[in-house]
mmCIF file of C-alpha atoms and ligand atoms in Angstrom:
data_model
loop_
_atom_site.group_PDB
_atom_site.id
_atom_site.type_symbol
_atom_site.label_atom_id
_atom_site.label_comp_id
_atom_site.label_asym_id
_atom_site.label_seq_id
_atom_site.Cartn_x
_atom_site.Cartn_y
_atom_site.Cartn_z
ATOM 1 C CA MET I 1 0.000 0.000 0.000
ATOM 2 C CA SER I 2 1.369 3.431 -0.860
ATOM 3 C CA THR I 3 0.147 7.000 -1.222
ATOM 4 C CA LEU I 4 0.744 9.465 -4.009
ATOM 5 C CA LEU I 5 0.165 13.226 -4.048
ATOM 6 C CA ALA I 6 -0.573 14.840 -7.409
ATOM 7 C CA LEU I 7 -0.713 18.416 -8.648
ATOM 8 C CA GLU I 8 -2.563 19.776 -11.671
ATOM 9 C CA SER I 9 -2.093 23.327 -12.960
ATOM 10 C CA SER I 10 -2.261 23.080 -16.751
ATOM 11 C CA CYS I 11 -4.870 25.806 -17.239
ATOM 12 C CA ASP I 12 -7.119 27.775 -14.882
ATOM 13 C CA GLU I 13 -7.642 25.223 -12.123
ATOM 14 C CA THR I 14 -5.183 24.584 -9.309
ATOM 15 C CA ALA I 15 -5.806 21.069 -8.055
ATOM 16 C CA VAL I 16 -4.262 18.684 -5.543
ATOM 17 C CA ALA I 17 -5.206 15.070 -4.866
ATOM 18 C CA ILE I 18 -3.953 12.296 -2.641
ATOM 19 C CA ILE I 19 -4.597 8.719 -3.636
ATOM 20 C CA ARG I 20 -3.919 5.458 -1.831
ATOM 21 C CA MET I 21 -3.174 2.438 -3.960
ATOM 22 C CA SER I 22 -2.904 -1.242 -3.219
ATOM 23 C CA PRO I 23 -2.734 -4.039 -5.783
ATOM 24 C CA ASP I 24 -6.101 -5.630 -6.697
ATOM 25 C CA GLU I 25 -8.106 -2.919 -4.963
ATOM 26 C CA ALA I 26 -9.767 0.170 -6.375
ATOM 27 C CA PRO I 27 -7.603 3.198 -5.547
ATOM 28 C CA GLN I 28 -8.859 5.263 -2.650
ATOM 29 C CA ILE I 29 -9.026 8.979 -3.301
ATOM 30 C CA LEU I 30 -8.269 10.420 0.124
ATOM 31 C CA SER I 31 -8.595 14.008 -1.026
ATOM 32 C CA SER I 32 -9.303 15.820 -4.292
ATOM 33 C CA LEU I 33 -9.353 19.607 -4.110
ATOM 34 C CA ILE I 34 -9.758 22.188 -6.841
ATOM 35 C CA THR I 35 -9.649 25.957 -6.716
ATOM 36 C CA SER I 36 -11.183 27.263 -9.868
ATOM 37 C CA GLN I 37 -10.184 30.618 -11.296
ATOM 38 C CA ILE I 38 -13.219 30.766 -13.596
ATOM 39 C CA GLN I 39 -14.666 33.893 -11.934
ATOM 40 C CA LEU I 40 -11.326 35.658 -12.297
ATOM 41 C CA HIS I 41 -10.975 34.933 -16.021
ATOM 42 C CA ARG I 42 -14.678 35.454 -16.785
ATOM 43 C CA GLU I 43 -14.320 39.221 -17.192
ATOM 44 C CA TYR I 44 -11.751 38.607 -19.990
ATOM 45 C CA GLY I 45 -13.952 36.003 -21.734
ATOM 46 C CA GLY I 46 -11.200 33.356 -21.553
ATOM 47 C CA VAL I 47 -8.090 32.281 -19.673
ATOM 48 C CA VAL I 48 -5.305 34.870 -19.244
ATOM 49 C CA PRO I 49 -2.095 32.791 -18.827
ATOM 50 C CA GLU I 50 -0.215 35.323 -16.689
ATOM 51 C CA LEU I 51 -3.149 35.658 -14.276
ATOM 52 C CA ALA I 52 -3.552 31.874 -14.122
ATOM 53 C CA SER I 53 0.120 31.433 -13.307
ATOM 54 C CA ARG I 54 0.131 34.017 -10.524
ATOM 55 C CA ASN I 55 -2.945 32.455 -8.963
ATOM 56 C CA HIS I 56 -1.528 28.931 -9.090
ATOM 57 C CA THR I 57 1.472 30.240 -7.136
ATOM 58 C CA THR I 58 -0.636 31.501 -4.259
ATOM 59 C CA ALA I 59 -3.159 28.638 -4.293
ATOM 60 C CA VAL I 60 -0.886 25.608 -4.391
ATOM 61 C CA GLN I 61 0.602 25.393 -0.858
ATOM 62 C CA PRO I 62 -2.655 26.057 1.064
ATOM 63 C CA LEU I 63 -4.314 23.434 -1.129
ATOM 64 C CA ILE I 64 -1.594 20.868 -0.339
ATOM 65 C CA ASP I 65 -1.978 21.629 3.398
ATOM 66 C CA THR I 66 -5.756 21.111 3.241
ATOM 67 C CA ALA I 67 -5.425 17.929 1.168
ATOM 68 C CA LEU I 68 -2.980 16.449 3.706
ATOM 69 C CA GLU I 69 -5.303 17.452 6.546
ATOM 70 C CA GLU I 70 -8.264 15.838 4.808
ATOM 71 C CA ALA I 71 -6.282 12.661 4.147
ATOM 72 C CA GLN I 72 -4.981 12.742 7.756
ATOM 73 C CA LEU I 73 -1.417 12.413 6.551
ATOM 74 C CA THR I 74 1.780 14.384 6.856
ATOM 75 C CA ILE I 75 3.951 15.163 3.839
ATOM 76 C CA HIS I 76 6.486 12.589 5.195
ATOM 77 C CA GLU I 77 3.913 9.827 4.699
ATOM 78 C CA ILE I 78 3.597 10.475 0.956
ATOM 79 C CA ASP I 79 5.451 7.786 -1.005
ATOM 80 C CA ALA I 80 5.457 9.403 -4.470
ATOM 81 C CA PHE I 81 4.619 12.687 -6.157
ATOM 82 C CA ALA I 82 3.094 13.428 -9.571
ATOM 83 C CA ALA I 83 2.290 16.564 -11.532
ATOM 84 C CA THR I 84 0.972 17.472 -14.950
ATOM 85 C CA ALA I 85 3.935 17.998 -17.292
ATOM 86 C CA GLY I 86 1.789 19.041 -20.285
ATOM 87 C CA PRO I 87 0.027 19.813 -22.520
ATOM 88 C CA GLY I 88 -1.182 23.167 -21.279
ATOM 89 C CA LEU I 89 -0.217 26.794 -20.742
ATOM 90 C CA ALA I 90 3.531 26.995 -20.096
ATOM 91 C CA ALA I 91 3.321 29.584 -17.324
ATOM 92 C CA ALA I 92 0.570 27.620 -15.590
ATOM 93 C CA LEU I 93 2.166 24.167 -15.991
ATOM 94 C CA LEU I 94 5.441 25.441 -14.527
ATOM 95 C CA ILE I 95 3.905 26.086 -11.109
ATOM 96 C CA GLY I 96 2.472 22.638 -10.332
ATOM 97 C CA HIS I 97 5.263 20.764 -12.103
ATOM 98 C CA SER I 98 8.093 22.645 -10.354
ATOM 99 C CA TYR I 99 6.302 22.341 -7.016
ATOM 100 C CA GLY I 100 5.877 18.586 -7.464
ATOM 101 C CA LYS I 101 9.533 18.125 -8.369
ATOM 102 C CA GLY I 102 10.560 20.273 -5.389
ATOM 103 C CA LEU I 103 8.485 18.186 -2.967
ATOM 104 C CA ALA I 104 9.877 14.946 -4.410
ATOM 105 C CA LEU I 105 13.451 16.248 -4.176
ATOM 106 C CA ALA I 106 13.033 17.415 -0.578
ATOM 107 C CA ALA I 107 11.433 14.118 0.488
ATOM 108 C CA ASN I 108 13.746 11.963 -1.664
ATOM 109 C CA LYS I 109 10.717 10.225 -3.182
ATOM 110 C CA PRO I 110 9.947 9.386 -6.836
ATOM 111 C CA PHE I 111 8.305 11.935 -9.123
ATOM 112 C CA TYR I 112 6.058 11.213 -12.105
ATOM 113 C CA GLY I 113 5.484 13.890 -14.784
ATOM 114 C CA ILE I 114 2.076 13.029 -16.219
ATOM 115 C CA ASN I 115 0.491 13.836 -19.573
ATOM 116 C CA HIS I 116 -2.740 15.726 -18.847
ATOM 117 C CA MET I 117 -4.517 13.898 -21.687
ATOM 118 C CA GLU I 118 -3.544 10.547 -20.186
ATOM 119 C CA GLY I 119 -5.188 11.767 -16.985
ATOM 120 C CA HIS I 120 -8.431 12.372 -18.895
ATOM 121 C CA LEU I 121 -8.079 9.184 -20.952
ATOM 122 C CA LEU I 122 -7.810 6.892 -17.914
ATOM 123 C CA SER I 123 -10.325 8.782 -15.744
ATOM 124 C CA PRO I 124 -13.355 6.588 -16.660
ATOM 125 C CA PHE I 125 -11.598 3.734 -14.795
ATOM 126 C CA ILE I 126 -10.680 5.728 -11.681
ATOM 127 C CA GLU I 127 -13.096 3.813 -9.456
ATOM 128 C CA THR I 128 -12.160 0.329 -10.649
ATOM 129 C CA ALA I 129 -9.658 -2.153 -9.256
ATOM 130 C CA ASP I 130 -8.832 -3.774 -12.591
ATOM 131 C CA ALA I 131 -6.009 -2.968 -15.000
ATOM 132 C CA ILE I 132 -6.849 -0.493 -17.777
ATOM 133 C CA PRO I 133 -8.806 -2.589 -20.298
ATOM 134 C CA PRO I 134 -8.347 -2.404 -24.077
ATOM 135 C CA HIS I 135 -10.831 0.186 -25.331
ATOM 136 C CA LEU I 136 -11.523 3.151 -27.556
ATOM 137 C CA GLY I 137 -11.120 6.424 -25.648
ATOM 138 C CA LEU I 138 -13.029 9.528 -26.701
ATOM 139 C CA ILE I 139 -11.541 12.595 -24.999
ATOM 140 C CA VAL I 140 -13.542 15.786 -25.374
ATOM 141 C CA SER I 141 -11.986 18.699 -23.535
ATOM 142 C CA GLY I 142 -11.466 22.416 -23.968
ATOM 143 C CA GLY I 143 -8.153 21.998 -25.764
ATOM 144 C CA HIS I 144 -8.417 18.551 -27.374
ATOM 145 C CA THR I 145 -10.801 16.187 -29.106
ATOM 146 C CA MET I 146 -9.280 12.746 -29.674
ATOM 147 C CA LEU I 147 -10.148 9.159 -30.372
ATOM 148 C CA VAL I 148 -7.516 6.872 -28.896
ATOM 149 C CA ASP I 149 -6.956 3.156 -29.375
ATOM 150 C CA VAL I 150 -5.936 1.949 -25.918
ATOM 151 C CA GLN I 151 -4.422 -1.521 -25.677
ATOM 152 C CA GLY I 152 -3.536 -1.133 -21.998
ATOM 153 C CA HIS I 153 -1.706 1.312 -19.722
ATOM 154 C CA GLY I 154 0.873 3.288 -21.732
ATOM 155 C CA ASN I 155 -0.088 1.657 -25.019
ATOM 156 C CA TYR I 156 -1.996 4.324 -26.906
ATOM 157 C CA SER I 157 -2.418 5.160 -30.589
ATOM 158 C CA LEU I 158 -4.285 8.057 -32.072
ATOM 159 C CA VAL I 159 -7.236 7.100 -34.272
ATOM 160 C CA GLY I 160 -8.737 10.533 -34.794
ATOM 161 C CA LYS I 161 -8.376 14.131 -33.663
ATOM 162 C CA THR I 162 -9.781 17.548 -34.413
ATOM 163 C CA ARG I 163 -8.233 19.313 -37.370
ATOM 164 C CA ASP I 164 -9.092 22.737 -35.946
ATOM 165 C CA ASP I 165 -11.108 23.637 -32.829
ATOM 166 C CA ALA I 166 -11.629 21.183 -29.992
ATOM 167 C CA ALA I 167 -15.252 20.398 -29.076
ATOM 168 C CA GLY I 168 -15.019 22.347 -25.805
ATOM 169 C CA GLU I 169 -13.312 25.234 -27.582
ATOM 170 C CA ALA I 170 -16.219 25.358 -30.055
ATOM 171 C CA PHE I 171 -18.687 25.447 -27.145
ATOM 172 C CA ASP I 172 -16.690 28.262 -25.525
ATOM 173 C CA LYS I 173 -16.303 30.310 -28.725
ATOM 174 C CA VAL I 174 -19.973 29.962 -29.672
ATOM 175 C CA GLY I 175 -20.890 30.819 -26.064
ATOM 176 C CA LYS I 176 -18.853 34.015 -26.404
ATOM 177 C CA MET I 177 -20.623 34.886 -29.696
ATOM 178 C CA LEU I 178 -23.948 34.424 -27.942
ATOM 179 C CA ASN I 179 -22.855 36.662 -25.053
ATOM 180 C CA LEU I 180 -22.994 33.788 -22.591
ATOM 181 C CA PRO I 181 -20.570 33.724 -19.641
ATOM 182 C CA TYR I 182 -17.245 31.810 -19.899
ATOM 183 C CA PRO I 183 -16.993 28.845 -20.136
ATOM 184 C CA GLY I 184 -19.696 28.471 -22.768
ATOM 185 C CA GLY I 185 -20.157 24.682 -22.498
ATOM 186 C CA PRO I 186 -22.336 24.467 -19.386
ATOM 187 C CA GLU I 187 -24.253 27.637 -20.365
ATOM 188 C CA ILE I 188 -25.070 26.312 -23.833
ATOM 189 C CA GLU I 189 -26.203 23.020 -22.343
ATOM 190 C CA LYS I 190 -28.597 24.810 -19.964
ATOM 191 C CA MET I 191 -30.004 26.974 -22.760
ATOM 192 C CA ALA I 192 -30.272 23.995 -25.135
ATOM 193 C CA LEU I 193 -32.685 22.273 -22.743
ATOM 194 C CA LEU I 194 -35.261 24.928 -23.698
ATOM 195 C CA GLY I 195 -34.671 24.769 -27.460
ATOM 196 C CA ASN I 196 -35.328 22.652 -30.539
ATOM 197 C CA PRO I 197 -32.191 20.837 -31.825
ATOM 198 C CA LYS I 198 -33.688 20.717 -35.321
ATOM 199 C CA ALA I 199 -34.474 24.445 -35.555
ATOM 200 C CA TYR I 200 -31.222 25.247 -37.404
ATOM 201 C CA ASN I 201 -29.513 22.820 -39.737
ATOM 202 C CA PHE I 202 -25.879 23.480 -38.833
ATOM 203 C CA PRO I 203 -23.136 21.590 -40.718
ATOM 204 C CA ARG I 204 -21.694 18.300 -39.509
ATOM 205 C CA THR I 205 -18.277 18.692 -41.170
ATOM 206 C CA MET I 206 -16.404 15.748 -42.742
ATOM 207 C CA LEU I 207 -19.056 13.285 -41.605
ATOM 208 C CA LYS I 208 -18.965 11.358 -44.852
ATOM 209 C CA ASP I 209 -15.147 11.242 -45.043
ATOM 210 C CA PRO I 210 -13.786 7.788 -44.230
ATOM 211 C CA HIS I 211 -11.323 8.964 -41.533
ATOM 212 C CA CYS I 212 -12.067 9.512 -37.843
ATOM 213 C CA ASP I 213 -10.952 13.166 -37.583
ATOM 214 C CA PHE I 214 -13.218 16.000 -36.457
ATOM 215 C CA SER I 215 -13.650 19.599 -37.527
ATOM 216 C CA PHE I 216 -15.686 22.153 -35.603
ATOM 217 C CA SER I 217 -14.533 25.510 -36.974
ATOM 218 C CA GLY I 218 -17.007 25.449 -39.908
ATOM 219 C CA LEU I 219 -19.825 24.850 -37.457
ATOM 220 C CA LYS I 220 -18.674 27.830 -35.383
ATOM 221 C CA THR I 221 -18.595 30.021 -38.516
ATOM 222 C CA ALA I 222 -22.064 28.799 -39.522
ATOM 223 C CA VAL I 223 -23.400 29.930 -36.138
ATOM 224 C CA LEU I 224 -21.714 33.316 -36.676
ATOM 225 C CA TYR I 225 -23.329 33.781 -40.136
ATOM 226 C CA THR I 226 -26.707 32.740 -38.765
ATOM 227 C CA LEU I 227 -26.354 35.241 -35.944
ATOM 228 C CA ASP I 228 -25.904 38.053 -38.491
ATOM 229 C CA LYS I 229 -29.398 37.365 -39.790
ATOM 230 C CA ILE I 230 -31.106 37.148 -36.417
ATOM 231 C CA THR I 231 -32.891 40.209 -35.068
ATOM 232 C CA ASP I 232 -34.237 38.818 -31.798
ATOM 233 C CA LEU I 233 -31.326 36.886 -30.268
ATOM 234 C CA GLU I 234 -33.016 36.384 -26.909
ATOM 235 C CA LYS I 235 -35.918 34.568 -28.558
ATOM 236 C CA GLU I 236 -33.675 32.439 -30.780
ATOM 237 C CA LEU I 237 -31.029 31.635 -28.160
ATOM 238 C CA PRO I 238 -32.456 28.276 -26.968
ATOM 239 C CA ASP I 239 -32.912 26.998 -30.548
ATOM 240 C CA LEU I 240 -29.437 28.199 -31.575
ATOM 241 C CA CYS I 241 -27.851 26.479 -28.560
ATOM 242 C CA ALA I 242 -29.809 23.253 -29.025
ATOM 243 C CA SER I 243 -29.037 23.081 -32.764
ATOM 244 C CA PHE I 244 -25.343 23.849 -32.265
ATOM 245 C CA GLN I 245 -25.033 21.297 -29.456
ATOM 246 C CA GLN I 246 -26.778 18.652 -31.567
ATOM 247 C CA ALA I 247 -24.353 19.221 -34.461
ATOM 248 C CA VAL I 248 -21.387 18.675 -32.106
ATOM 249 C CA ILE I 249 -22.988 15.552 -30.630
ATOM 250 C CA ASP I 250 -23.786 14.079 -34.062
ATOM 251 C CA SER I 251 -20.187 14.554 -35.237
ATOM 252 C CA LEU I 252 -18.721 13.055 -32.051
ATOM 253 C CA ILE I 253 -20.995 10.017 -32.200
ATOM 254 C CA LYS I 254 -20.579 9.299 -35.896
ATOM 255 C CA LYS I 255 -16.780 9.368 -35.714
ATOM 256 C CA THR I 256 -16.708 7.353 -32.485
ATOM 257 C CA LEU I 257 -18.804 4.591 -34.043
ATOM 258 C CA ARG I 258 -16.546 4.619 -37.081
ATOM 259 C CA ALA I 259 -13.410 4.409 -34.890
ATOM 260 C CA ALA I 260 -14.930 1.519 -32.922
ATOM 261 C CA GLU I 261 -15.512 -0.289 -36.190
ATOM 262 C CA HIS I 262 -11.953 0.448 -37.431
ATOM 263 C CA THR I 263 -10.288 -0.666 -34.199
ATOM 264 C CA GLY I 264 -12.651 -3.515 -33.336
ATOM 265 C CA HIS I 265 -13.065 -2.245 -29.771
ATOM 266 C CA THR I 266 -16.366 -3.007 -28.085
ATOM 267 C CA LEU I 267 -15.673 -0.800 -25.066
ATOM 268 C CA VAL I 268 -15.844 2.985 -25.489
ATOM 269 C CA ALA I 269 -14.709 5.308 -22.671
ATOM 270 C CA LEU I 270 -15.753 8.961 -22.625
ATOM 271 C CA SER I 271 -13.770 11.633 -20.753
ATOM 272 C CA GLY I 272 -12.903 15.346 -20.609
ATOM 273 C CA GLY I 273 -14.847 18.449 -19.629
ATOM 274 C CA VAL I 274 -17.418 18.195 -22.432
ATOM 275 C CA SER I 275 -18.410 14.768 -21.073
ATOM 276 C CA CYS I 276 -20.304 16.715 -18.359
ATOM 277 C CA ASN I 277 -22.840 17.355 -21.117
ATOM 278 C CA LYS I 278 -25.817 15.113 -20.366
ATOM 279 C CA ALA I 279 -27.243 15.330 -23.881
ATOM 280 C CA LEU I 280 -23.921 13.998 -25.237
ATOM 281 C CA VAL I 281 -23.717 11.193 -22.672
ATOM 282 C CA ASP I 282 -27.341 10.136 -23.287
ATOM 283 C CA ALA I 283 -26.986 10.198 -27.081
ATOM 284 C CA LEU I 284 -23.659 8.326 -27.010
ATOM 285 C CA ALA I 285 -25.076 5.743 -24.575
ATOM 286 C CA ALA I 286 -28.039 5.157 -26.917
ATOM 287 C CA ALA I 287 -25.764 4.893 -29.990
ATOM 288 C CA CYS I 288 -23.441 2.458 -28.190
ATOM 289 C CA LYS I 289 -26.374 0.304 -27.081
ATOM 290 C CA LYS I 290 -27.716 0.204 -30.624
ATOM 291 C CA ASN I 291 -24.303 -0.866 -31.936
ATOM 292 C CA LYS I 292 -23.664 -3.421 -29.172
ATOM 293 C CA LEU I 293 -20.866 -1.389 -27.615
ATOM 294 C CA THR I 294 -20.328 -0.820 -23.898
ATOM 295 C CA LEU I 295 -19.889 2.755 -22.742
ATOM 296 C CA ALA I 296 -17.770 3.702 -19.712
ATOM 297 C CA THR I 297 -18.084 7.295 -18.551
ATOM 298 C CA CYS I 298 -15.976 9.322 -16.199
ATOM 299 C CA PRO I 299 -17.542 10.221 -12.830
ATOM 300 C CA ARG I 300 -18.729 13.825 -13.220
ATOM 301 C CA THR I 301 -16.410 15.154 -10.484
ATOM 302 C CA TYR I 302 -13.409 13.927 -12.466
ATOM 303 C CA SER I 303 -14.565 15.077 -15.930
ATOM 304 C CA THR I 304 -13.306 18.650 -15.863
ATOM 305 C CA ASP I 305 -9.709 19.341 -14.876
ATOM 306 C CA ASN I 306 -8.780 17.838 -11.516
ATOM 307 C CA ALA I 307 -5.757 16.285 -9.811
ATOM 308 C CA ALA I 308 -7.391 12.940 -8.943
ATOM 309 C CA MET I 309 -7.077 11.889 -12.594
ATOM 310 C CA ILE I 310 -3.384 12.876 -12.542
ATOM 311 C CA ALA I 311 -2.934 10.926 -9.289
ATOM 312 C CA TYR I 312 -4.691 7.943 -10.865
ATOM 313 C CA ALA I 313 -2.426 8.072 -13.939
ATOM 314 C CA GLY I 314 0.561 8.316 -11.565
ATOM 315 C CA CYS I 315 -0.790 5.362 -9.633
ATOM 316 C CA GLN I 316 -1.062 3.356 -12.847
ATOM 317 C CA ALA I 317 2.551 4.257 -13.678
ATOM 318 C CA VAL I 318 3.676 2.993 -10.251
ATOM 319 C CA MET I 319 1.651 -0.230 -10.522
ATOM 320 C CA ASN I 320 2.923 -0.877 -14.043
ATOM 321 C CA GLN I 321 6.507 -0.306 -12.895
ATOM 322 C CA VAL I 322 7.122 2.660 -15.152
ATOM 323 C CA ASP I 323 10.392 4.423 -14.279
ATOM 324 C CA PRO I 324 9.884 7.701 -12.390
ATOM 325 C CA SER I 325 10.642 10.914 -14.280
ATOM 326 C CA GLU I 326 14.022 12.555 -13.889
ATOM 327 C CA LEU I 327 13.902 15.688 -11.752
ATOM 328 C CA THR I 328 15.490 17.451 -14.708
ATOM 329 C CA GLN I 329 12.268 16.810 -16.670
ATOM 330 C CA GLU I 330 10.874 20.016 -18.123
ATOM 331 C CA ILE I 331 7.279 20.980 -18.811
ATOM 332 C CA HIS I 332 6.032 20.159 -22.294
ATOM 333 C CA PRO I 333 3.262 22.595 -23.361
ATOM 334 C CA ASN I 334 2.546 20.507 -26.503
ATOM 335 C CA PHE I 335 3.137 17.107 -24.886
ATOM 336 C CA PRO I 336 1.698 14.557 -27.344
ATOM 337 C CA LEU I 337 -0.214 11.599 -25.906
ATOM 338 C CA THR I 338 1.092 9.275 -28.572
ATOM 339 C CA SER I 339 4.440 9.376 -30.311
HETATM 340 O O1 LIG N 401 -11.273 18.937 -19.607
HETATM 341 P P1 LIG N 401 -11.471 20.360 -19.291
HETATM 342 O O2 LIG N 401 -11.861 20.730 -17.886
HETATM 343 O O3 LIG N 401 -10.236 21.230 -19.632
HETATM 344 C C1 LIG N 401 -9.339 20.987 -20.669
HETATM 345 O O4 LIG N 401 -8.475 20.101 -20.508
HETATM 346 O O5 LIG N 401 -9.484 21.671 -21.690
HETATM 347 O O6 LIG N 401 -12.586 20.865 -20.298
HETATM 348 C C2 LIG N 401 -13.098 22.170 -20.256
HETATM 349 C C3 LIG N 401 -14.108 22.293 -21.371
HETATM 350 C C4 LIG N 401 -14.561 23.717 -21.598
HETATM 351 O O7 LIG N 401 -14.425 23.992 -22.971
HETATM 352 C C5 LIG N 401 -16.013 23.708 -21.167
HETATM 353 O O8 LIG N 401 -16.840 24.605 -21.883
HETATM 354 C C6 LIG N 401 -16.393 22.280 -21.466
HETATM 355 O O9 LIG N 401 -15.283 21.523 -21.067
HETATM 356 N N1 LIG N 401 -17.599 21.853 -20.726
HETATM 357 C C7 LIG N 401 -18.771 21.560 -21.302
HETATM 358 C C8 LIG N 401 -19.682 21.273 -20.260
HETATM 359 N N2 LIG N 401 -19.016 21.408 -19.080
HETATM 360 C C9 LIG N 401 -17.734 21.763 -19.372
HETATM 361 N N3 LIG N 401 -19.130 21.511 -22.601
HETATM 362 C C10 LIG N 401 -20.396 21.177 -22.886
HETATM 363 N N4 LIG N 401 -21.328 20.909 -21.937
HETATM 364 C C11 LIG N 401 -21.020 20.949 -20.622
HETATM 365 N N5 LIG N 401 -21.930 20.682 -19.691
HETATM 366 ZN ZN1 LIG N 402 -8.297 18.900 -19.224
#
């Protein structure tokens, strides 16, 4: 049995988690804390890297203290440390990553630099005791949209990705166009509940192409052109949101089914911030059922950025006897998930 403390600071959330792992048992998350800077960045309509960085600096130590208190541990009882090494905003990544390395150095314990996307990818299995099963991972976050062929821990190949905007980015940009608060995703989902998803026929780009890549920038532009013609935005807002959301969902589902067919996987695992969207989860669950696929979803608390998923990925690295990272490891703002 050992404990691992993880830090996540790739964007606008400072997060700390402590996880206890023992072979053949589901990991125990002893603490998972997040301080969100959403309110701070809201007035700028998006994340300001310099502000994010400064706030990570002040938030990180109090968060570690509270996490240790919650887990009823002292820093000396932590057996390993992990932190997000990338991808993300350089100035933001630097804080959590340097802090994690510093703690590991001071305590003479191993350090694991974790890929943020691996954190998301593995998060649907965070409450299970078993090894990571072979599956098709669909990651839908603010910065990435990916379909990943997972053969087991550390064995990942990219099957599809967005060629332009990520799904969450499209939600956020369209939200901004519609004067909704940042981040747009949850706001659009709320508004969409009141609207008709068939009211506007927005494009589902590259749907007929045989590959598994996505494209959402044409959809975003289509919303912009439609907006130009609308005189009463307040009245049309629910229909616009519902129709936009449906176009994103249709694209995600179509390409996921295609990737499942290409890879032969019968297990699909959904993760990332956009997986908080209930309409997406319901539609994907129905499509999987129809196509005799099993869907694993990430617990909602671990869908948006958090440190428990980084701790879990670290835990998997320990259990799979992956070598710890060198303390000379640097952050990697464009850290690819697959080589
Ligand atoms: O995974 P995440 O927390 O951060 C990144 O790694 O990017 O994802 C954040 C993204 C944002 O774009 C946000 O708008 C989106 O997830 N999101 C949603 C919902 N909740 C969060 N998108 C659609 N519907 C939601 N309910
Ligand atoms: Zn993320």
